Structures are given as structure tokens and as C-alpha cells.
Tab-separated table of C-alpha atoms in Angstrom:
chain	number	residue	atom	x	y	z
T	7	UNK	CA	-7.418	24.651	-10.353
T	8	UNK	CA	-7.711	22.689	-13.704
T	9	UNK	CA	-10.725	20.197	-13.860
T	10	UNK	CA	-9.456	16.668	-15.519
T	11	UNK	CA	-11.886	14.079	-16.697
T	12	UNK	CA	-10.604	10.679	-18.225
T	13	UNK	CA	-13.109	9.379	-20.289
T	14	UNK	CA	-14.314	7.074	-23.281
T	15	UNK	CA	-17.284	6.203	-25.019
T	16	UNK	CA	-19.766	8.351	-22.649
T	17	UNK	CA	-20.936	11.107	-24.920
T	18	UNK	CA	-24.518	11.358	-22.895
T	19	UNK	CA	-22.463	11.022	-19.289
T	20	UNK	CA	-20.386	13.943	-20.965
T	21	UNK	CA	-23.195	15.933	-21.730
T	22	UNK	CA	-24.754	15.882	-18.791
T	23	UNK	CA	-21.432	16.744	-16.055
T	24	UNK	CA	-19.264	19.066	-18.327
T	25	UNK	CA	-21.808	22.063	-17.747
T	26	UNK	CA	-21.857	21.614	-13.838
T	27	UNK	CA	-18.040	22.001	-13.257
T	28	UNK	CA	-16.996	25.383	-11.717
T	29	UNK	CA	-13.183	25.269	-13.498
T	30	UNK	CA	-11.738	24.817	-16.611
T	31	UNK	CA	-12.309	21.373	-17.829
T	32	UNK	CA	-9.754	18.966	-19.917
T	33	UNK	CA	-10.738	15.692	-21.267
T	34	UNK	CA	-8.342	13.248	-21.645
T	35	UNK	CA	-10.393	11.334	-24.552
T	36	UNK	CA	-9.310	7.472	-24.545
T	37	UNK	CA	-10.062	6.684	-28.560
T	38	UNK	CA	-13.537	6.879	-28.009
T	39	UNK	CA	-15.496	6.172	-31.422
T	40	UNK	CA	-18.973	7.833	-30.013
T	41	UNK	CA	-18.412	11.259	-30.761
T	42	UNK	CA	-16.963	11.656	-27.174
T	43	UNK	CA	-14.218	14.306	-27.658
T	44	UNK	CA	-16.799	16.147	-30.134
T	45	UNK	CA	-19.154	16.667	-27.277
T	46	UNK	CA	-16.667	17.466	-24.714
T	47	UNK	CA	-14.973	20.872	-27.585
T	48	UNK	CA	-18.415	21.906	-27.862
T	49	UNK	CA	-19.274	22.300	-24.401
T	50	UNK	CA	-15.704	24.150	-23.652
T	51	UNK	CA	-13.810	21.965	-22.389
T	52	UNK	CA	-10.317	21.477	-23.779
T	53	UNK	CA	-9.619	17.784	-25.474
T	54	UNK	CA	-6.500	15.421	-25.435
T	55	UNK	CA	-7.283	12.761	-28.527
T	56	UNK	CA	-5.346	9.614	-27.290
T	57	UNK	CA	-4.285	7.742	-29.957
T	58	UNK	CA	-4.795	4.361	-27.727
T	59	UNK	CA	-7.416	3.800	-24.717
T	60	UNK	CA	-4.638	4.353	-21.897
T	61	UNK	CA	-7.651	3.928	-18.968
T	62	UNK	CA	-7.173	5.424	-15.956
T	63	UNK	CA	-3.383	6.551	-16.674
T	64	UNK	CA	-5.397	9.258	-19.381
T	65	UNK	CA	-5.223	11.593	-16.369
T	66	UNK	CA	-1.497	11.810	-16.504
T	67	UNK	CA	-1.722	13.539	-19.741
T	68	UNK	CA	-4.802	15.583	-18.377
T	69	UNK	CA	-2.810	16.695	-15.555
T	70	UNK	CA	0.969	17.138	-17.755
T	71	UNK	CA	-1.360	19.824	-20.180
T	72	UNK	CA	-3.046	21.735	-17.013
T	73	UNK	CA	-0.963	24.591	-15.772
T	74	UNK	CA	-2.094	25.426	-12.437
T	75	UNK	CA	-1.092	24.507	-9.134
T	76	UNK	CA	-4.015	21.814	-8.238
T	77	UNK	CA	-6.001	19.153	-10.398
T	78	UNK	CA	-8.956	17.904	-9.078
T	79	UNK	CA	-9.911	14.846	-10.961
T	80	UNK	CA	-13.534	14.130	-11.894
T	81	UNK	CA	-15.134	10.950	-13.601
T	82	UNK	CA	-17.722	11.605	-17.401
T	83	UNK	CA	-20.470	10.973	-14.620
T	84	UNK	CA	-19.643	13.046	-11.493
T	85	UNK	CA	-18.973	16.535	-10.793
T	86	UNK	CA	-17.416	18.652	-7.817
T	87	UNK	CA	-20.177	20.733	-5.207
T	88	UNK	CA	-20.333	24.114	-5.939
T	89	UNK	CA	-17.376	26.472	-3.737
T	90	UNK	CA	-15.296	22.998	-2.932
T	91	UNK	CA	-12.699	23.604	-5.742
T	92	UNK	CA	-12.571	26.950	-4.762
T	93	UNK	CA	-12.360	25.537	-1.060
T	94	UNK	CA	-9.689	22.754	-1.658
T	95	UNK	CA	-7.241	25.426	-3.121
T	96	UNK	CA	-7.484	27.037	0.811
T	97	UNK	CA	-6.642	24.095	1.933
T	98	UNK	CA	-3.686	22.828	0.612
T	99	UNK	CA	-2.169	26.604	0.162
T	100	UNK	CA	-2.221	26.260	3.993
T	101	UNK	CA	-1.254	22.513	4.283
T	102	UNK	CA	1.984	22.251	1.848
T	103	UNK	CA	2.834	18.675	3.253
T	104	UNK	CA	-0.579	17.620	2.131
T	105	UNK	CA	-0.539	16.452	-1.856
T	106	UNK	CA	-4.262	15.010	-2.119
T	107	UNK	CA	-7.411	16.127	-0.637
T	108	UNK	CA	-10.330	12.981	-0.433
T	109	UNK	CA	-13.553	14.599	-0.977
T	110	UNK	CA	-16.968	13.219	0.547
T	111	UNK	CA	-18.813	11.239	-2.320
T	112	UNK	CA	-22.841	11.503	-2.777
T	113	UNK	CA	-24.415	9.596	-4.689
T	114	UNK	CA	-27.699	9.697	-6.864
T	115	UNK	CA	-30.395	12.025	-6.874
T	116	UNK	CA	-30.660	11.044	-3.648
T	117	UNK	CA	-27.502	11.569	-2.482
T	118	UNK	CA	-26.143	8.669	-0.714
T	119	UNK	CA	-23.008	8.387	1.317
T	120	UNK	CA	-20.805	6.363	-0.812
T	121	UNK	CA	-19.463	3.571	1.425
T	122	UNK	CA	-16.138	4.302	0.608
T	123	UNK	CA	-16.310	8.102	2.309
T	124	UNK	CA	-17.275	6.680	5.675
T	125	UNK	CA	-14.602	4.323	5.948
T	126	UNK	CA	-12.170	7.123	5.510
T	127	UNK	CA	-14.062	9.828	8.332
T	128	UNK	CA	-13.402	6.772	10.506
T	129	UNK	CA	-10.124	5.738	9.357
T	130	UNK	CA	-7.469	4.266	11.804
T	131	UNK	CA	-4.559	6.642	11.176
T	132	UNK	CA	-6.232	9.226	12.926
T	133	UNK	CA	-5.400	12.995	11.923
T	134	UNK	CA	-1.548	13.583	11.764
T	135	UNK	CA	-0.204	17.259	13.294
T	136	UNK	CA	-0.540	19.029	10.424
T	137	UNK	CA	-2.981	17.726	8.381
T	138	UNK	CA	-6.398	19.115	7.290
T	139	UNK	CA	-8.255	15.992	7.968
T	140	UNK	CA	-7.593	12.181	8.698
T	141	UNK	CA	-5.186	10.715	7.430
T	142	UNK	CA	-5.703	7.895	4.136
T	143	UNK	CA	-4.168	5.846	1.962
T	144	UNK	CA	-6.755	5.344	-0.847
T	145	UNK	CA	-9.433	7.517	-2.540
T	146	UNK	CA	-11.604	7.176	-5.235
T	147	UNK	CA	-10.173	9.233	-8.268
T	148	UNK	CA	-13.399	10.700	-9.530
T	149	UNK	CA	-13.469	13.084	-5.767
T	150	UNK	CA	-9.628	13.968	-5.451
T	151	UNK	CA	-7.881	16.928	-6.030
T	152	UNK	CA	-3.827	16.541	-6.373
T	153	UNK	CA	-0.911	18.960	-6.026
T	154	UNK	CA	-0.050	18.450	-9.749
T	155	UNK	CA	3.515	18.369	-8.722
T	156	UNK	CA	3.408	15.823	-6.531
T	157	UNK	CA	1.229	13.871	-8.706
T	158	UNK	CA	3.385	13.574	-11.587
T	159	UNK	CA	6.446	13.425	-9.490
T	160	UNK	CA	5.898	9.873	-8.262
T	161	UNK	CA	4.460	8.949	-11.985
T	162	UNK	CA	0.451	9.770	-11.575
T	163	UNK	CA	-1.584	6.881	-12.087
T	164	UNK	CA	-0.010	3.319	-13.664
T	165	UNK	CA	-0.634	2.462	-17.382
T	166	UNK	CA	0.171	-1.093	-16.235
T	167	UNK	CA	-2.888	-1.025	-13.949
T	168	UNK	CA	-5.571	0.671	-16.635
T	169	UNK	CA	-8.090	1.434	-14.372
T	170	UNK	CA	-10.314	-0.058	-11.126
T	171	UNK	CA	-8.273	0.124	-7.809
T	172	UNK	CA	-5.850	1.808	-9.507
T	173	UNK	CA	-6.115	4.176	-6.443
T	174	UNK	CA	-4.080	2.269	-4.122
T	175	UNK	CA	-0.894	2.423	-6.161
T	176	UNK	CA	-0.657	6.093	-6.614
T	177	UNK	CA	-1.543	6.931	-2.844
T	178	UNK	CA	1.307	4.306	-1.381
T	179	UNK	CA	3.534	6.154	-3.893
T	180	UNK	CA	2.222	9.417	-2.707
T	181	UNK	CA	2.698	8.764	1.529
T	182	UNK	CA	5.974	6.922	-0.067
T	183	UNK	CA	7.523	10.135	-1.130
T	184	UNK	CA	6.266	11.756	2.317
T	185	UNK	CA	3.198	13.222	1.084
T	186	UNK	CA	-0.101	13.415	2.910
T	187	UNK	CA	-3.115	12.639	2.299
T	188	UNK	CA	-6.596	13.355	3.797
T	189	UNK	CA	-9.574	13.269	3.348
T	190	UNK	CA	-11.540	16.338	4.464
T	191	UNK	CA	-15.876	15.749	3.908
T	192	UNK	CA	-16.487	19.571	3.627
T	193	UNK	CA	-15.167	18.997	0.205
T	194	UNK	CA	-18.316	16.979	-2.094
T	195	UNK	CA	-18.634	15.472	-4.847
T	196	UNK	CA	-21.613	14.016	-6.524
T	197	UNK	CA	-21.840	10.782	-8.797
T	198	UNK	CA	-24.367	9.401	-10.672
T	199	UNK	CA	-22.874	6.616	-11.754
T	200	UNK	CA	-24.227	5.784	-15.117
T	201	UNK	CA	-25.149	1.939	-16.404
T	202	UNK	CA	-24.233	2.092	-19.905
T	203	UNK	CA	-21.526	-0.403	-20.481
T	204	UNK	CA	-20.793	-1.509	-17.039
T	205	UNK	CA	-19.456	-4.792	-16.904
T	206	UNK	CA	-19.286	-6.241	-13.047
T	207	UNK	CA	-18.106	-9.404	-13.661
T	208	UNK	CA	-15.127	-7.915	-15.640
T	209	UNK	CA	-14.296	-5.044	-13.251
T	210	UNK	CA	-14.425	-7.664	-10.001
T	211	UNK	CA	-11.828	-9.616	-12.485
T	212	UNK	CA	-10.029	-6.293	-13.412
T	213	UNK	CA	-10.009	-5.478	-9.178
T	214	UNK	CA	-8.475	-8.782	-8.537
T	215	UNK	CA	-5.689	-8.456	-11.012
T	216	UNK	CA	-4.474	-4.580	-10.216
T	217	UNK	CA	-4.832	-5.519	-6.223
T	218	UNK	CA	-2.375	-8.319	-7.035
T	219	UNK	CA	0.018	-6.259	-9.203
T	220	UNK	CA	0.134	-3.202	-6.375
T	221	UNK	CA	0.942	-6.078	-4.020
T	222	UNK	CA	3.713	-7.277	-6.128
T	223	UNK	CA	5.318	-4.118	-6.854
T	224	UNK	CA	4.919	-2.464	-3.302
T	225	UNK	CA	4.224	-5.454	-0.582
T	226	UNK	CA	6.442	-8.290	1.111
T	227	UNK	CA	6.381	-11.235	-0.202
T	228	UNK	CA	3.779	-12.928	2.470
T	229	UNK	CA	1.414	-10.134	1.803
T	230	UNK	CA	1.509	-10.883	-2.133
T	231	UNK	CA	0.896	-15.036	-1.172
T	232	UNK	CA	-2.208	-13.900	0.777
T	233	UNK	CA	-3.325	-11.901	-2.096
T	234	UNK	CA	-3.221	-14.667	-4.405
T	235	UNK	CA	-4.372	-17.297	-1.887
T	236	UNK	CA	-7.545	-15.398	-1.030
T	237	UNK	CA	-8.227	-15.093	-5.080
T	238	UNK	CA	-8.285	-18.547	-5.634
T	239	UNK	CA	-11.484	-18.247	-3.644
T	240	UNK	CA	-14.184	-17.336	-6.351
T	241	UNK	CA	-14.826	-17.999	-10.282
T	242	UNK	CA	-13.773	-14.064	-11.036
T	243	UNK	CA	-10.745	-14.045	-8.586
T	244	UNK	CA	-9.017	-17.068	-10.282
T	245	UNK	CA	-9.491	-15.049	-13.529
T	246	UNK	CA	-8.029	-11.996	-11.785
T	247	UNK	CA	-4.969	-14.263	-10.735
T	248	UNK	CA	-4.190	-15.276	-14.489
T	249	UNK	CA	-4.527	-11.555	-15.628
T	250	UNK	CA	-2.149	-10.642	-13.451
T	251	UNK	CA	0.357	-13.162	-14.002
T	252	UNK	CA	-0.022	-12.403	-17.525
T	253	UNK	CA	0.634	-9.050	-16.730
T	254	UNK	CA	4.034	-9.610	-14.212
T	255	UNK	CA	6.682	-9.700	-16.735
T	256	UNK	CA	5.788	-6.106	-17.336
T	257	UNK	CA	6.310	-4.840	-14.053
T	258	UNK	CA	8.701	-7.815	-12.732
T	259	UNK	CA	11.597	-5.091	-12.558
T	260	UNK	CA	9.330	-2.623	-10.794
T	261	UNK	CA	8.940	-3.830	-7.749
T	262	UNK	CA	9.804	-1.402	-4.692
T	263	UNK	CA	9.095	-2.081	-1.321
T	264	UNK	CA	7.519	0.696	0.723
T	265	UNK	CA	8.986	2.724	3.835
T	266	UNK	CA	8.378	0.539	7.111
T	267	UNK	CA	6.354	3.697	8.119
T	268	UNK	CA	4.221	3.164	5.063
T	269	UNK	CA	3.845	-0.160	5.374
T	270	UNK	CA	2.889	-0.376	8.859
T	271	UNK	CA	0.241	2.672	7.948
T	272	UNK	CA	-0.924	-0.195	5.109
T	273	UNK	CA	-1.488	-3.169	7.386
T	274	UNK	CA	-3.271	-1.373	10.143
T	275	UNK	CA	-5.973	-0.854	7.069
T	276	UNK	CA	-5.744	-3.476	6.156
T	277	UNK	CA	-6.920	-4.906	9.497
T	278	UNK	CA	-9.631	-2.027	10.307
């Protein structure tokens, strides 16, 4: 198991989570100009100097240098529970149709549920024969651990997108290439999200925009027109729209529409 953090500008966030990871760490450094990568050599970890801030795709190149079987991605602010790597490499040595593993998400000193872990214990596609827990179709990146094979076979995570919801994309691609994908709360992570820099505005914009482009390049055509129809409805989702039509001509050719299977798994999400 090989530890990959994507990362830029966060020297203190750095600081702080490198020391609490259980496995060896790489940090795919995005150009930072903070002394980032500096921080991250002299606590152990191994560092990847981008040239250019590639966002959320950095883990591609994290994950192309690590040479074991798994990759359990972590964010400069979040770090895995002590025993669940060590756990999650049990797990999917016994579930070889299974390619990501969803971890349960605390958050804070006080450890909250994150939201986003208890609408996947109650998720609608129930737990396939097979599988080590129910089944998904999204995650958040900073609590998932990959097959790296599987990961980079279908790509890894899209440059196009950057980063925030760039999720979705990889885990249609993942069930796309008949993958599963679970999410199994033994396994924790915890995240203390840090508010240096944060931006909400921007990232609601930045949400807006990537949910449209994975609906271009993977949806029918009626499910992209509700996309854009329901952005029209707010200041930041207009500016979400224009990003992303910006952005089309760079992934016009890309499009690929997802197994009926998939797609069907998709909408009944998309209505829970």
C-alpha cells in the first residue's frame, strides 16, 4: 500500500498529516511556491515536482510512481485510522472484482460523520454478491483506496476536470469497465479540513462546471439539458455553465455513453 497525497500551497496542512500516515507517503506537489514539496522530503515522504498545477489529476502521477498493489489516496489535511490500510489490503485481496474501497469520513476534533459517508451506508444499490460492502458510485478522494491497476487503466482522475466532483467521473469509468465499488465504514478516515485559501463561491462554480462536463462526456443527452437547466438557477451556477462551455471543445470528442447497467445504477442515485 503506497500513501498518495495531491497537494499545493499547504505547507502547515502538510506538516501536520504527513507524520500520522501508517505507509509510505508520495506527494504529488502541484507547483506550489510555499515551500510545500520542501516540507513534505523532510518529513519522508517521497516528492513529484509538477512543473504545472495539474489539480486533482496530480494523483495519476502519484499513483504511476507507487509500486504496490493498492493506493489509498489521502488529502494535505486528512489522514487514514490507524490498522485500516493495513485492513483495506484484506479486503480487496479477497474481493478481486472490487477496484475501490469508500472509507467512513470523520471529521474535526470532534469527529463528525461527514454527510457524504451516510448517504453511501444507505445507498440504493444495495450490496452486490460479492462485494465487501454496498455498492457506490462516488466517493470522496481524500478516503479511497484504489487497485492501482484498475485506476490507471480507465485513465485515473481527468486533467480536464482539475479538481471538485471530480469523483464522479472516475467511479462511472470504474463500474464502466466492470469494477466495483463499495464502501465499507470499518475503514476511517479523519479530515480536518483546513480554511486557508478556501474559496466557496469558486468551488460551488468549479462543482457546477465538472458536474456538467461528466454529464456531457458520460450521460444522454436529456440528462445533460437538465444539468444545464437546473444551473441557470443561481448567480454561481450560470458561472459554472460558461466554464464549462468554455471548457467543451476540449472534451467534445470524448464523449462515451455508459453501459445501460451503469446508467440505470446512475439514475436510481440520482433519484435517492
Amino acid at each position: 500500500m503506497t500513501v498518495v497525497v495531491a497537494t499545493r500551497d499547504r505547507a502547515p496542512e502538510l506538516r501536520r498529516s504527513l507524520r500520522r500516515h501508517e505507509a509510505p507517503v508520495i506527494v504529488a506537489d502541484n507547483a506550489s511556491a510555499d515551500g510545500t514539496a520542501a516540507v513534505a522530503e523532510a518529513a519522508g515522504a517521497t516528492v513529484l515536482r509538477l512543473p504545472r498545477n495539474r489539480g486533482a489529476a496530480a494523483r495519476n502521477a502519484g499513483a504511476e510512481r507507487a509500486a504496490t498493489r493498492y493506493i489509498a489516496f489521502a488529502d494535505d489535511d486528512s489522514w487514514w485510522a490507524p490498522g485500516a490500510l493495513e485492513r483495506a489490503v484484506e479486503i480487496l485481496d479477497a474481493h478481486p472484482r472490487t477496484a475501490l474501497l469508500a472509507a467512513r469520513v470523520l471529521i474535526g476534533e470532534e469527529e463528525r460523520l461527514e454527510p457524504v459517508s451516510a448517504q453511501m451506508a444507505g445507498s440504493p444499490l444495495g450490496r452486490p454478491e460479492g462485494s465487501p460492502g454496498p455498492a457506490v458510485l462516488g466517493f470522496l478522494a481524500c478516503s479511497a483506496v484504489v487497485r492501482r491497476d484498475a485506476f490507471l487503466g480507465v485513465g485515473g482522475f481527468s486533467d480536464v476536470l482539475h479538481f471538485a466532483g471530480e469523483e464522479e467521473l472516475l467511479a462511472l469509468d470504474l463500474a464502466a469497465a466492470g469494477w466495483g465499488l463499495a464502501y465499507v465504514p470499518e475503514l476511517v478516515v479523519h479530515h480536518h479540513p483546513s480554511r486557508a485559501g478556501r474559496d466557496p463561491a469558486g468551488r460551488r462554480r468549479r462543482e457546477v462546471r465538472n458536474r456538467l462536463l461528466t454529464a456531457w462526456l458520460r450521460h444522454p443527452l436529456p440528462a445533460v439539458a437538465r444539468a444545464a437547466a437546473s444551473a441557470l438557477t443561481s448567480r454561481d451556477g450560470r458561472a459554472g455553465l460558461a466554464a464549462a462551455a468554455r471548457a467543451l471543445p476540449s472534451v467534445a470528442r470524448a464523449r462515451r455513453r455508459l453501459p445501460p447497467a451503469v446508467e440505470e445504477a446512475r439514475a436510481r442515485l440520482a433519484a435517492y
